[in-house]
Amino acid sequence: MKCANCKIREATEKWVGQGSIMDYTHGNYQMWCKKCIARAQLTYARKQLRKLPLRIKKLEKEVERFK
Ligand SMILES: [Zn+2]
């Protein structure tokens, strides 16, 4: 079976999207190759990293609220 994403490499992994455990349990996934999964995970990790400074700022404020 070919990867559902690139349709070039052999699909060896189940791809369930961005951290959606729910989909996995409902059997809602695609077969992807390792490279496509690694690439998607990298994109996701970069997105998370970009959000981190904002999240840290918010948490710092939250901590300051409680004396
Ligand atoms: Zn692929």
Short mmCIF file of N, CA and C and ligand atoms in Angstrom, two decimals:
data_model
loop_
_atom_site.label_atom_id
_atom_site.label_comp_id
_atom_site.label_asym_id
_atom_site.label_seq_id
_atom_site.Cartn_x
_atom_site.Cartn_y
_atom_site.Cartn_z
N MET A 1 0.84 -1.20 0.00
CA MET A 1 0.00 0.00 0.00
C MET A 1 0.88 1.25 0.00
N LYS A 2 0.50 2.21 -0.84
CA LYS A 2 1.28 3.44 -0.90
C LYS A 2 0.82 4.41 0.18
N CYS A 3 1.73 5.30 0.57
CA CYS A 3 1.43 6.35 1.53
C CYS A 3 0.27 7.20 1.02
N ALA A 4 -0.71 7.47 1.90
CA ALA A 4 -1.89 8.24 1.51
C ALA A 4 -1.56 9.71 1.30
N ASN A 5 -0.40 10.14 1.77
CA ASN A 5 -0.03 11.54 1.67
C ASN A 5 0.80 11.83 0.42
N CYS A 6 1.90 11.14 0.26
CA CYS A 6 2.78 11.42 -0.89
C CYS A 6 2.49 10.47 -2.06
N LYS A 7 1.90 9.34 -1.76
CA LYS A 7 1.57 8.35 -2.78
C LYS A 7 2.80 7.87 -3.56
N ILE A 8 3.95 7.99 -2.92
CA ILE A 8 5.20 7.56 -3.55
C ILE A 8 5.82 6.41 -2.78
N ARG A 9 6.07 6.70 -1.47
CA ARG A 9 6.71 5.69 -0.64
C ARG A 9 5.70 4.71 -0.06
N GLU A 10 6.23 3.61 0.42
CA GLU A 10 5.39 2.58 1.02
C GLU A 10 4.86 3.05 2.38
N ALA A 11 3.57 2.86 2.60
CA ALA A 11 2.96 3.26 3.87
C ALA A 11 3.23 2.20 4.92
N THR A 12 3.82 2.63 6.03
CA THR A 12 4.14 1.68 7.09
C THR A 12 3.57 2.10 8.43
N GLU A 13 3.09 3.35 8.53
CA GLU A 13 2.65 3.87 9.83
C GLU A 13 1.21 4.37 9.75
N LYS A 14 0.57 4.36 10.93
CA LYS A 14 -0.76 4.94 11.02
C LYS A 14 -0.64 6.41 11.37
N TRP A 15 -1.25 7.24 10.55
CA TRP A 15 -1.25 8.69 10.83
C TRP A 15 -2.65 9.09 11.28
N VAL A 16 -2.74 9.68 12.47
CA VAL A 16 -4.06 10.04 13.02
C VAL A 16 -4.25 11.55 13.09
N GLY A 17 -3.31 12.30 12.56
CA GLY A 17 -3.42 13.75 12.62
C GLY A 17 -2.74 14.30 13.86
N GLN A 18 -3.00 15.55 14.16
CA GLN A 18 -2.28 16.22 15.23
C GLN A 18 -2.83 15.86 16.60
N GLY A 19 -2.21 14.89 17.21
CA GLY A 19 -2.52 14.54 18.59
C GLY A 19 -3.97 14.22 18.86
N SER A 20 -4.64 13.62 17.92
CA SER A 20 -6.04 13.28 18.15
C SER A 20 -6.18 11.79 18.47
N ILE A 21 -6.08 11.52 19.75
CA ILE A 21 -6.18 10.14 20.23
C ILE A 21 -7.58 9.59 19.90
N MET A 22 -8.56 10.48 19.96
CA MET A 22 -9.94 10.09 19.69
C MET A 22 -10.09 9.40 18.33
N ASP A 23 -9.50 10.03 17.34
CA ASP A 23 -9.62 9.48 15.99
C ASP A 23 -9.03 8.08 15.90
N TYR A 24 -7.94 7.92 16.61
CA TYR A 24 -7.27 6.63 16.56
C TYR A 24 -8.16 5.53 17.10
N THR A 25 -8.82 5.84 18.22
CA THR A 25 -9.67 4.83 18.84
C THR A 25 -10.90 4.53 17.98
N HIS A 26 -11.26 5.48 17.14
CA HIS A 26 -12.40 5.28 16.25
C HIS A 26 -11.97 4.71 14.89
N GLY A 27 -10.71 4.34 14.83
CA GLY A 27 -10.21 3.75 13.59
C GLY A 27 -10.12 4.73 12.45
N ASN A 28 -10.09 6.02 12.80
CA ASN A 28 -10.05 7.04 11.77
C ASN A 28 -8.61 7.50 11.54
N TYR A 29 -7.94 6.80 10.69
CA TYR A 29 -6.54 7.14 10.42
C TYR A 29 -6.19 6.78 8.98
N GLN A 30 -5.04 7.29 8.55
CA GLN A 30 -4.54 6.96 7.21
C GLN A 30 -3.21 6.25 7.35
N MET A 31 -2.87 5.49 6.34
CA MET A 31 -1.56 4.87 6.32
C MET A 31 -0.60 5.81 5.60
N TRP A 32 0.46 6.18 6.30
CA TRP A 32 1.45 7.10 5.75
C TRP A 32 2.83 6.44 5.80
N CYS A 33 3.76 6.99 5.04
CA CYS A 33 5.14 6.55 5.14
C CYS A 33 5.82 7.29 6.29
N LYS A 34 6.97 6.78 6.70
CA LYS A 34 7.68 7.36 7.84
C LYS A 34 8.11 8.80 7.58
N LYS A 35 8.48 9.07 6.35
CA LYS A 35 8.97 10.40 6.04
C LYS A 35 7.86 11.45 6.15
N CYS A 36 6.69 11.13 5.64
CA CYS A 36 5.57 12.07 5.72
C CYS A 36 5.17 12.32 7.17
N ILE A 37 5.21 11.28 7.96
CA ILE A 37 4.87 11.42 9.37
C ILE A 37 5.91 12.26 10.09
N ALA A 38 7.17 12.00 9.81
CA ALA A 38 8.24 12.78 10.43
C ALA A 38 8.11 14.25 10.06
N ARG A 39 7.77 14.49 8.81
CA ARG A 39 7.65 15.87 8.33
C ARG A 39 6.46 16.57 9.00
N ALA A 40 5.35 15.87 9.12
CA ALA A 40 4.16 16.44 9.75
C ALA A 40 4.43 16.72 11.23
N GLN A 41 5.16 15.81 11.86
CA GLN A 41 5.49 16.00 13.28
C GLN A 41 6.42 17.18 13.47
N LEU A 42 7.32 17.35 12.53
CA LEU A 42 8.26 18.48 12.58
C LEU A 42 7.49 19.79 12.46
N THR A 43 6.58 19.86 11.52
CA THR A 43 5.75 21.06 11.34
C THR A 43 4.97 21.36 12.61
N TYR A 44 4.42 20.31 13.20
CA TYR A 44 3.63 20.47 14.42
C TYR A 44 4.51 20.96 15.56
N ALA A 45 5.70 20.37 15.69
CA ALA A 45 6.62 20.75 16.77
C ALA A 45 7.04 22.22 16.62
N ARG A 46 7.27 22.64 15.36
CA ARG A 46 7.66 24.04 15.13
C ARG A 46 6.53 24.99 15.52
N LYS A 47 5.31 24.60 15.19
CA LYS A 47 4.14 25.41 15.55
C LYS A 47 4.04 25.54 17.06
N GLN A 48 4.23 24.42 17.75
CA GLN A 48 4.16 24.43 19.21
C GLN A 48 5.24 25.34 19.78
N LEU A 49 6.41 25.27 19.18
CA LEU A 49 7.54 26.07 19.65
C LEU A 49 7.25 27.56 19.50
N ARG A 50 6.62 27.93 18.40
CA ARG A 50 6.28 29.34 18.17
C ARG A 50 5.27 29.83 19.20
N LYS A 51 4.42 28.94 19.66
CA LYS A 51 3.39 29.33 20.63
C LYS A 51 3.93 29.41 22.04
N LEU A 52 5.07 28.80 22.28
CA LEU A 52 5.59 28.69 23.65
C LEU A 52 5.85 30.02 24.36
N PRO A 53 6.50 30.99 23.71
CA PRO A 53 6.76 32.25 24.42
C PRO A 53 5.49 32.89 24.96
N LEU A 54 4.42 32.86 24.15
CA LEU A 54 3.14 33.42 24.57
C LEU A 54 2.58 32.66 25.76
N ARG A 55 2.71 31.36 25.68
CA ARG A 55 2.20 30.50 26.76
C ARG A 55 2.97 30.75 28.05
N ILE A 56 4.26 30.94 27.95
CA ILE A 56 5.09 31.21 29.13
C ILE A 56 4.70 32.56 29.74
N LYS A 57 4.49 33.56 28.89
CA LYS A 57 4.06 34.88 29.38
C LYS A 57 2.76 34.77 30.16
N LYS A 58 1.82 34.04 29.59
CA LYS A 58 0.51 33.88 30.24
C LYS A 58 0.66 33.18 31.57
N LEU A 59 1.49 32.16 31.61
CA LEU A 59 1.69 31.41 32.84
C LEU A 59 2.39 32.25 33.90
N GLU A 60 3.32 33.08 33.46
CA GLU A 60 4.01 33.97 34.40
C GLU A 60 3.02 34.93 35.05
N LYS A 61 2.11 35.46 34.22
CA LYS A 61 1.07 36.34 34.76
C LYS A 61 0.17 35.59 35.72
N GLU A 62 -0.16 34.39 35.33
CA GLU A 62 -1.03 33.55 36.17
C GLU A 62 -0.38 33.31 37.54
N VAL A 63 0.89 33.02 37.54
CA VAL A 63 1.61 32.76 38.79
C VAL A 63 1.63 34.03 39.65
N GLU A 64 1.82 35.18 38.98
CA GLU A 64 1.87 36.45 39.72
C GLU A 64 0.56 36.81 40.38
N ARG A 65 -0.52 36.30 39.84
CA ARG A 65 -1.84 36.61 40.40
C ARG A 65 -2.00 36.07 41.81
N PHE A 66 -1.30 35.01 42.09
CA PHE A 66 -1.45 34.39 43.41
C PHE A 66 -0.26 34.72 44.29
N LYS A 67 -0.50 35.55 45.27
CA LYS A 67 0.58 35.96 46.15
C LYS A 67 0.78 34.97 47.29
ZN ZN B 1 4.47 9.62 2.32
#
